mmCIF file of C-alpha atoms in Angstrom:
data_model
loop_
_atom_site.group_PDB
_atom_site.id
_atom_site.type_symbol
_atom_site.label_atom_id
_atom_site.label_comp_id
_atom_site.label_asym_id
_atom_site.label_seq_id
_atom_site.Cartn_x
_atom_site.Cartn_y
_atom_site.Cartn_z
ATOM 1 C CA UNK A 1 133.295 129.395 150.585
ATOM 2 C CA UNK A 2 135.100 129.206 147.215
ATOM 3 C CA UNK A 3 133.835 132.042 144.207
ATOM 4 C CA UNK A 4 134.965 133.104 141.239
ATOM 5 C CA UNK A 5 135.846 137.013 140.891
ATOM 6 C CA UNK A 6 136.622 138.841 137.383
ATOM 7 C CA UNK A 7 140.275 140.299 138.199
ATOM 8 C CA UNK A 8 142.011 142.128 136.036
ATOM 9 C CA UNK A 9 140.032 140.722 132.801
ATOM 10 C CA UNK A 10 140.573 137.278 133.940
ATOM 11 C CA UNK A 11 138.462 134.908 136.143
ATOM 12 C CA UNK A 12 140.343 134.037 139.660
ATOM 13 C CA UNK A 13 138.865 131.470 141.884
ATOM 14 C CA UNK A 14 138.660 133.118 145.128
ATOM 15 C CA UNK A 15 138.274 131.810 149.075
ATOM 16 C CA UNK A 16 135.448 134.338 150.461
ATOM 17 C CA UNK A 17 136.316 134.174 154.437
ATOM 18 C CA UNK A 18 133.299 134.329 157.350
ATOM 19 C CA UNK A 19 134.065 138.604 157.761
ATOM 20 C CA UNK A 20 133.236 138.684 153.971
ATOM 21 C CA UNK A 21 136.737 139.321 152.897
ATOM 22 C CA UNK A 22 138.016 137.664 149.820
ATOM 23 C CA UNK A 23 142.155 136.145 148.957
ATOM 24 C CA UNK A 24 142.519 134.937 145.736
ATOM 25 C CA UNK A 25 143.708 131.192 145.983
ATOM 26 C CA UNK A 26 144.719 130.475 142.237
ATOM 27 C CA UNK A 27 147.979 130.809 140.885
ATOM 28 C CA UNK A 28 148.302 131.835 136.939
ATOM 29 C CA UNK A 29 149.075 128.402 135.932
ATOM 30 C CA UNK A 30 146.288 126.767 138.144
ATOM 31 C CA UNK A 31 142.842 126.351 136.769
ATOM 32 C CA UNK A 32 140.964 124.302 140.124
ATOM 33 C CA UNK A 33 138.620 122.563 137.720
ATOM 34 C CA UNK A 34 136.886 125.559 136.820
ATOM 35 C CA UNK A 35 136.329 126.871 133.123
ATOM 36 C CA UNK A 36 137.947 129.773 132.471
ATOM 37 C CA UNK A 37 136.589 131.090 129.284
ATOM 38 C CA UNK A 38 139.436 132.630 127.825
ATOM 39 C CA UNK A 39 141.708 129.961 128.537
ATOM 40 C CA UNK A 40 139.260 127.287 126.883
ATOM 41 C CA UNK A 41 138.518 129.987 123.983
ATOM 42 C CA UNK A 42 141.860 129.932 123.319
ATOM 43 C CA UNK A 43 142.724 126.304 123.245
ATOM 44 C CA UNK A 44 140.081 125.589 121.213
ATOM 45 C CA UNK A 45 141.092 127.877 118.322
ATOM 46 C CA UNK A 46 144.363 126.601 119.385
ATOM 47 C CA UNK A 47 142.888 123.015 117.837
ATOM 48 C CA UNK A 48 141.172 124.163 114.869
ATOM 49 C CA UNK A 49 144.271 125.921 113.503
ATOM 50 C CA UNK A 50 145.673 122.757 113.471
ATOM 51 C CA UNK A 51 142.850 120.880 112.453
ATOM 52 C CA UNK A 52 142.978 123.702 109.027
ATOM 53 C CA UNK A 53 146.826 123.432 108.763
ATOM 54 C CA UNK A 54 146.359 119.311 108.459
ATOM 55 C CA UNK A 55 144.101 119.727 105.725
ATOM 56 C CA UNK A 56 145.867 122.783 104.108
ATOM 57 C CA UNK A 57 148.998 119.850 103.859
ATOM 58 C CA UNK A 58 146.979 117.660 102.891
ATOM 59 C CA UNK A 59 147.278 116.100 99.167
ATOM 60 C CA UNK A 60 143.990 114.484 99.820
ATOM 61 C CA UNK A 61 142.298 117.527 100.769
ATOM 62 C CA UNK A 62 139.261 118.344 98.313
ATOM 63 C CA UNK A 63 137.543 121.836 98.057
ATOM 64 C CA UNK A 64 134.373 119.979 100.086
ATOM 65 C CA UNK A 65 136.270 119.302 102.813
ATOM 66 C CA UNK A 66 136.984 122.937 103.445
ATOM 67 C CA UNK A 67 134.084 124.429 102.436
ATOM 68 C CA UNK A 68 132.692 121.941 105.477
ATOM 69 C CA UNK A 69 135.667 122.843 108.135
ATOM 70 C CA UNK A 70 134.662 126.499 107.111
ATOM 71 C CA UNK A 71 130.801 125.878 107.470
ATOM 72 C CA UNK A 72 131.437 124.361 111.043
ATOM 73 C CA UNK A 73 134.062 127.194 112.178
ATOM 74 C CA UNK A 74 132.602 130.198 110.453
ATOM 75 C CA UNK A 75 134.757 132.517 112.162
ATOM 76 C CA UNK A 76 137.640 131.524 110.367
ATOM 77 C CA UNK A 77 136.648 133.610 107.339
ATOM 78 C CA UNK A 78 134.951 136.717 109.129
ATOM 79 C CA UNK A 79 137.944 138.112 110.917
ATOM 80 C CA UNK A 80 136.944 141.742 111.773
ATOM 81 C CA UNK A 81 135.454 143.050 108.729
ATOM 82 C CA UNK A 82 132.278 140.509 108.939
ATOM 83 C CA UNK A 83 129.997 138.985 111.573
ATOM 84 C CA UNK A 84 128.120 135.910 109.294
ATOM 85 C CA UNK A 85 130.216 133.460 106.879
ATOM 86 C CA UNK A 86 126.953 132.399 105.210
ATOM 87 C CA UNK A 87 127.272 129.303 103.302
ATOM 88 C CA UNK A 88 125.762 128.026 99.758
ATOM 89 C CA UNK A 89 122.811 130.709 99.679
ATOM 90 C CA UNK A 90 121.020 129.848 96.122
ATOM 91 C CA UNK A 91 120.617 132.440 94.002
ATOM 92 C CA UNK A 92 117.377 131.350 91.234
ATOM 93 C CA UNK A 93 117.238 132.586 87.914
ATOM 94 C CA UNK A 94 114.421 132.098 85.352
ATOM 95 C CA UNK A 95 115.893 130.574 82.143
ATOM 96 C CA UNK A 96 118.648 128.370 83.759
ATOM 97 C CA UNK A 97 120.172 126.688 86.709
ATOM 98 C CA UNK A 98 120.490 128.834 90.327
ATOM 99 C CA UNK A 99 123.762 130.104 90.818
ATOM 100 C CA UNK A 100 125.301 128.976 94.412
ATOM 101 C CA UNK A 101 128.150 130.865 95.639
ATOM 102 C CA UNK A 102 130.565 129.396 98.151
ATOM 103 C CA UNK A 103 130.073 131.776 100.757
ATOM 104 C CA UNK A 104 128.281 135.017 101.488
ATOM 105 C CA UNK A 105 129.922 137.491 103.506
ATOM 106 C CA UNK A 106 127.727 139.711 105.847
ATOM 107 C CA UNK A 107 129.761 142.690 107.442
ATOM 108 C CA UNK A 108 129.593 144.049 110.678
ATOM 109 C CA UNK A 109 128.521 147.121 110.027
ATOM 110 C CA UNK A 110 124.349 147.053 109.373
ATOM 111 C CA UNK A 111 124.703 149.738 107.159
ATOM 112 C CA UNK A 112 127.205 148.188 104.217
ATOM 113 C CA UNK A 113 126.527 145.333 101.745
ATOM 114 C CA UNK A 114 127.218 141.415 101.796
ATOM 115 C CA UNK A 115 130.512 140.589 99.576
ATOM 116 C CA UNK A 116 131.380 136.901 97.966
ATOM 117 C CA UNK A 117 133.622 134.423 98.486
ATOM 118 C CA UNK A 118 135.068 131.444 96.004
ATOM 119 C CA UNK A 119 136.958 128.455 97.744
ATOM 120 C CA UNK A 120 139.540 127.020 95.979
ATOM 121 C CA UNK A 121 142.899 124.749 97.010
ATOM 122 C CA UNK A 122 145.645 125.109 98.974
ATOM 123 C CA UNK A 123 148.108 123.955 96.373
ATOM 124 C CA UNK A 124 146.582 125.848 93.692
ATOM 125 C CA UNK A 125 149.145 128.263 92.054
ATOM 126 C CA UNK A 126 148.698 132.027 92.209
ATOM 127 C CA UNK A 127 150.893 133.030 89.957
ATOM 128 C CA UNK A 128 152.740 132.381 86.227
ATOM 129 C CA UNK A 129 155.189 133.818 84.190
ATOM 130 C CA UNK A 130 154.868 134.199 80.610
ATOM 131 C CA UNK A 131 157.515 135.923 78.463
ATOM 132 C CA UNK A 132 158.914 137.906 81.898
ATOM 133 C CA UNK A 133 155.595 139.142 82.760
ATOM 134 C CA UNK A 134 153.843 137.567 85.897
ATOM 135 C CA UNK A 135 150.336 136.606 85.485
ATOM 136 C CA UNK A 136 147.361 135.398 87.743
ATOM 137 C CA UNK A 137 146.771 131.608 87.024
ATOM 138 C CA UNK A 138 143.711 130.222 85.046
ATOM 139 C CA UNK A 139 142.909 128.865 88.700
ATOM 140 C CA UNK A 140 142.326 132.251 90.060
ATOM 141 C CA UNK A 141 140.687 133.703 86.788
ATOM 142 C CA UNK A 142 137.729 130.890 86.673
ATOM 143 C CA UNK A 143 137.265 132.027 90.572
ATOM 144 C CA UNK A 144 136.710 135.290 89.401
ATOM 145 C CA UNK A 145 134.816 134.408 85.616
ATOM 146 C CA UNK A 146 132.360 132.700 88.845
ATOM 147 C CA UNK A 147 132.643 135.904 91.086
ATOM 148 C CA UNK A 148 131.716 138.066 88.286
ATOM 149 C CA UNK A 149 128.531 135.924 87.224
ATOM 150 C CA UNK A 150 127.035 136.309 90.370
ATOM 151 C CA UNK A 151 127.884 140.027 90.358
ATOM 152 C CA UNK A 152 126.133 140.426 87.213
ATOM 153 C CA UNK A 153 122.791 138.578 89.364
ATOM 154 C CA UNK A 154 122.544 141.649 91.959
ATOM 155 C CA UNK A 155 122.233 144.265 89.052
ATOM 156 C CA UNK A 156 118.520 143.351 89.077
ATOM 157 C CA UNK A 157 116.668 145.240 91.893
ATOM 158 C CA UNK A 158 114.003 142.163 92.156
ATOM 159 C CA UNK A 159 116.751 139.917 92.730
ATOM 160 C CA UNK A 160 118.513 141.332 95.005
ATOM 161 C CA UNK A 161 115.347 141.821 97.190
ATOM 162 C CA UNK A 162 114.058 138.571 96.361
ATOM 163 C CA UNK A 163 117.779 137.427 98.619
ATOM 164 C CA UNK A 164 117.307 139.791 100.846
ATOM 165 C CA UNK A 165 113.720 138.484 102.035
ATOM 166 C CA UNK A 166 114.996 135.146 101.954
ATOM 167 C CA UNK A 167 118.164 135.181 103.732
ATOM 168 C CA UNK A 168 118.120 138.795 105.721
ATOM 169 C CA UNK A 169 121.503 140.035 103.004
ATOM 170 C CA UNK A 170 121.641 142.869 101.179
ATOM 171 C CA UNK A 171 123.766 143.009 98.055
ATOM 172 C CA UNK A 172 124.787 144.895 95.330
ATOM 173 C CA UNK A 173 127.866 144.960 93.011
ATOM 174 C CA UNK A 174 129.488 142.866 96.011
ATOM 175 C CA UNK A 175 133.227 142.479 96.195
ATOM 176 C CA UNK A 176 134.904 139.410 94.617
ATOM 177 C CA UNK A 177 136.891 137.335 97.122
ATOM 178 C CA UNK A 178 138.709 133.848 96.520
ATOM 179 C CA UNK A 179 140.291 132.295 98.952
ATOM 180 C CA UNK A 180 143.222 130.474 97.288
ATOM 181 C CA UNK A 181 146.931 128.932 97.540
ATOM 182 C CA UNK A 182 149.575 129.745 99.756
ATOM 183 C CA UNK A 183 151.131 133.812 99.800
ATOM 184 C CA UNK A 184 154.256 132.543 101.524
ATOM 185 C CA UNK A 185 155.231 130.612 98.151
ATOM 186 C CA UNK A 186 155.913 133.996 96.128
ATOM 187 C CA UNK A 187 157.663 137.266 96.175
ATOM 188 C CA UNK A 188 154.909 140.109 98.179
ATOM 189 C CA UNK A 189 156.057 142.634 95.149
ATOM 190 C CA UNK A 190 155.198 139.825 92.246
ATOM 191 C CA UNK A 191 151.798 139.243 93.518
ATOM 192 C CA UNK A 192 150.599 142.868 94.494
ATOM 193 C CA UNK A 193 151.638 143.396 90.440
ATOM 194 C CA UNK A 194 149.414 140.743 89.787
ATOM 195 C CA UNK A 195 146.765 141.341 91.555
ATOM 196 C CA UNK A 196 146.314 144.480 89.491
ATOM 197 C CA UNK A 197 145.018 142.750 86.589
ATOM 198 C CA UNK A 198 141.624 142.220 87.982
ATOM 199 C CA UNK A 199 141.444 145.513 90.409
ATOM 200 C CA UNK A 200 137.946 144.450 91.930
ATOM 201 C CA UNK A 201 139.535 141.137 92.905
ATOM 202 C CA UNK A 202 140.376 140.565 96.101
ATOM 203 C CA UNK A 203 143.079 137.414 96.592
ATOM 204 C CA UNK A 204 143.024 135.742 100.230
ATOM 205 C CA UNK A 205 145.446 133.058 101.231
ATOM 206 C CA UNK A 206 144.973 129.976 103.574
ATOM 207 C CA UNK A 207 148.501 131.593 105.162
ATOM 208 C CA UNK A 208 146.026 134.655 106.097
ATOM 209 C CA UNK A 209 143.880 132.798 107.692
ATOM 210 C CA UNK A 210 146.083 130.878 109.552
ATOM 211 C CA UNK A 211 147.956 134.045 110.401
ATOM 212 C CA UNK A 212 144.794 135.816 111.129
ATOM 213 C CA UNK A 213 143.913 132.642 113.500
ATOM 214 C CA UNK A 214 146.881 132.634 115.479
ATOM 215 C CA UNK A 215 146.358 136.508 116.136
ATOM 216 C CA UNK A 216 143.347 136.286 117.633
ATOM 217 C CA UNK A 217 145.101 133.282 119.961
ATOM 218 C CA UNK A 218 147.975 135.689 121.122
ATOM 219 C CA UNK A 219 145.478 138.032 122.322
ATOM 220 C CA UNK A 220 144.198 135.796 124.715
#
């Protein structure tokens, strides 16, 4: 008879003889038409990351399109920190239009509080210089004029309960996140001085979450 045996953190495909001893029959590099779910885990992340790097290089690219890839592969923007990439919760007011953020961010831990996140392009610029000083760009700064708007929504108690019976997060004076642009494109030392301008503003990069992407691939 032919099994399957969990060896070493790895699933082996395995001849069980009649005296009930078992030889493994699989080499590394042979797979016997079985599944192994590590192998498959990893070739499928394998496919989105390039699936995300064709539209990052994309001049076609549109913020819908990855606000879709990132609905459909949520994991993409949880990494460690968060277990739910929550997309387009609505967030009703009274005396004018509901506010929709791009994504709500529900962490791991039961205990702490949902955070935000803005989408915005690849090709968007991070960074300007003005008269020798470097400067976050108007592109990041309407990301956060949006992040702080919908901060200003959880200061109301009723509110914020009102999202939390509706959707199961809790939030209040959540952290602003936009993911944004490419880090590789400027100096590491010109962007943390930036990124000190706004201090509650937290700046992620499509080259982070490729990075982050092809991490979690090497450890398979």
């Amino acid at each position: 008879m032919l099994g399957v045996e969990l060896l070493d953190g790895r699933l082996k495909l395995v001849s069980v003889q009649p005296d009930g001893s078992v030889r493994v029959v699989d080499t590394p590099g042979q797979i016997h038409n079985l599944l192994y779910i590590a192998s498959m885990e990893a070739a499928g992340w394998k496919t989105l990351v390039q699936e995300l790097e064709e539209l990052i290089n994309s001049p076609q690219t549109v913020e819908q399109d990855l606000q879709r890839f990132f609905e459909r592969n949520p994991d993409f923007l949880c990494g460690d920190a968060y277990e739910e990439a929550r997309s387009h919760i609505v967030l009703q007011r009274d005396d004018d239009g509901p506010l929709i953020p791009d994504f709500a961010l529900k962490p791991s831990n039961s205990n702490a509080l949902c955070d935000l996140l803005e989408l915005k392009l690849p090709k968007a610029k991070l960074l300007r210089v003005s008269k020798n000083r470097v400067r976050l760009t108007s592109a990041i700064m309407e990301a956060c004029a949006q992040l702080r708007e919908y901060q200003s929504y959880f200061e109301d108690a009723k509110k914020r309960l009102a999202i939390e019976e509706s959707y199961g997060l809790r939030f209040f004076r959540p952290r602003m996140m936009v993911l944004i642009g490419k880090r590789s494109d400027y100096s590491a030392t010109d962007l943390r001085n930036a990124e000190t301008d706004v201090p509650n503003l937290s700046i992620v990069t499509y080259d982070d979450i490729l990075e982050r992407a092809r991490a979690r691939i090497r450890k398979r």
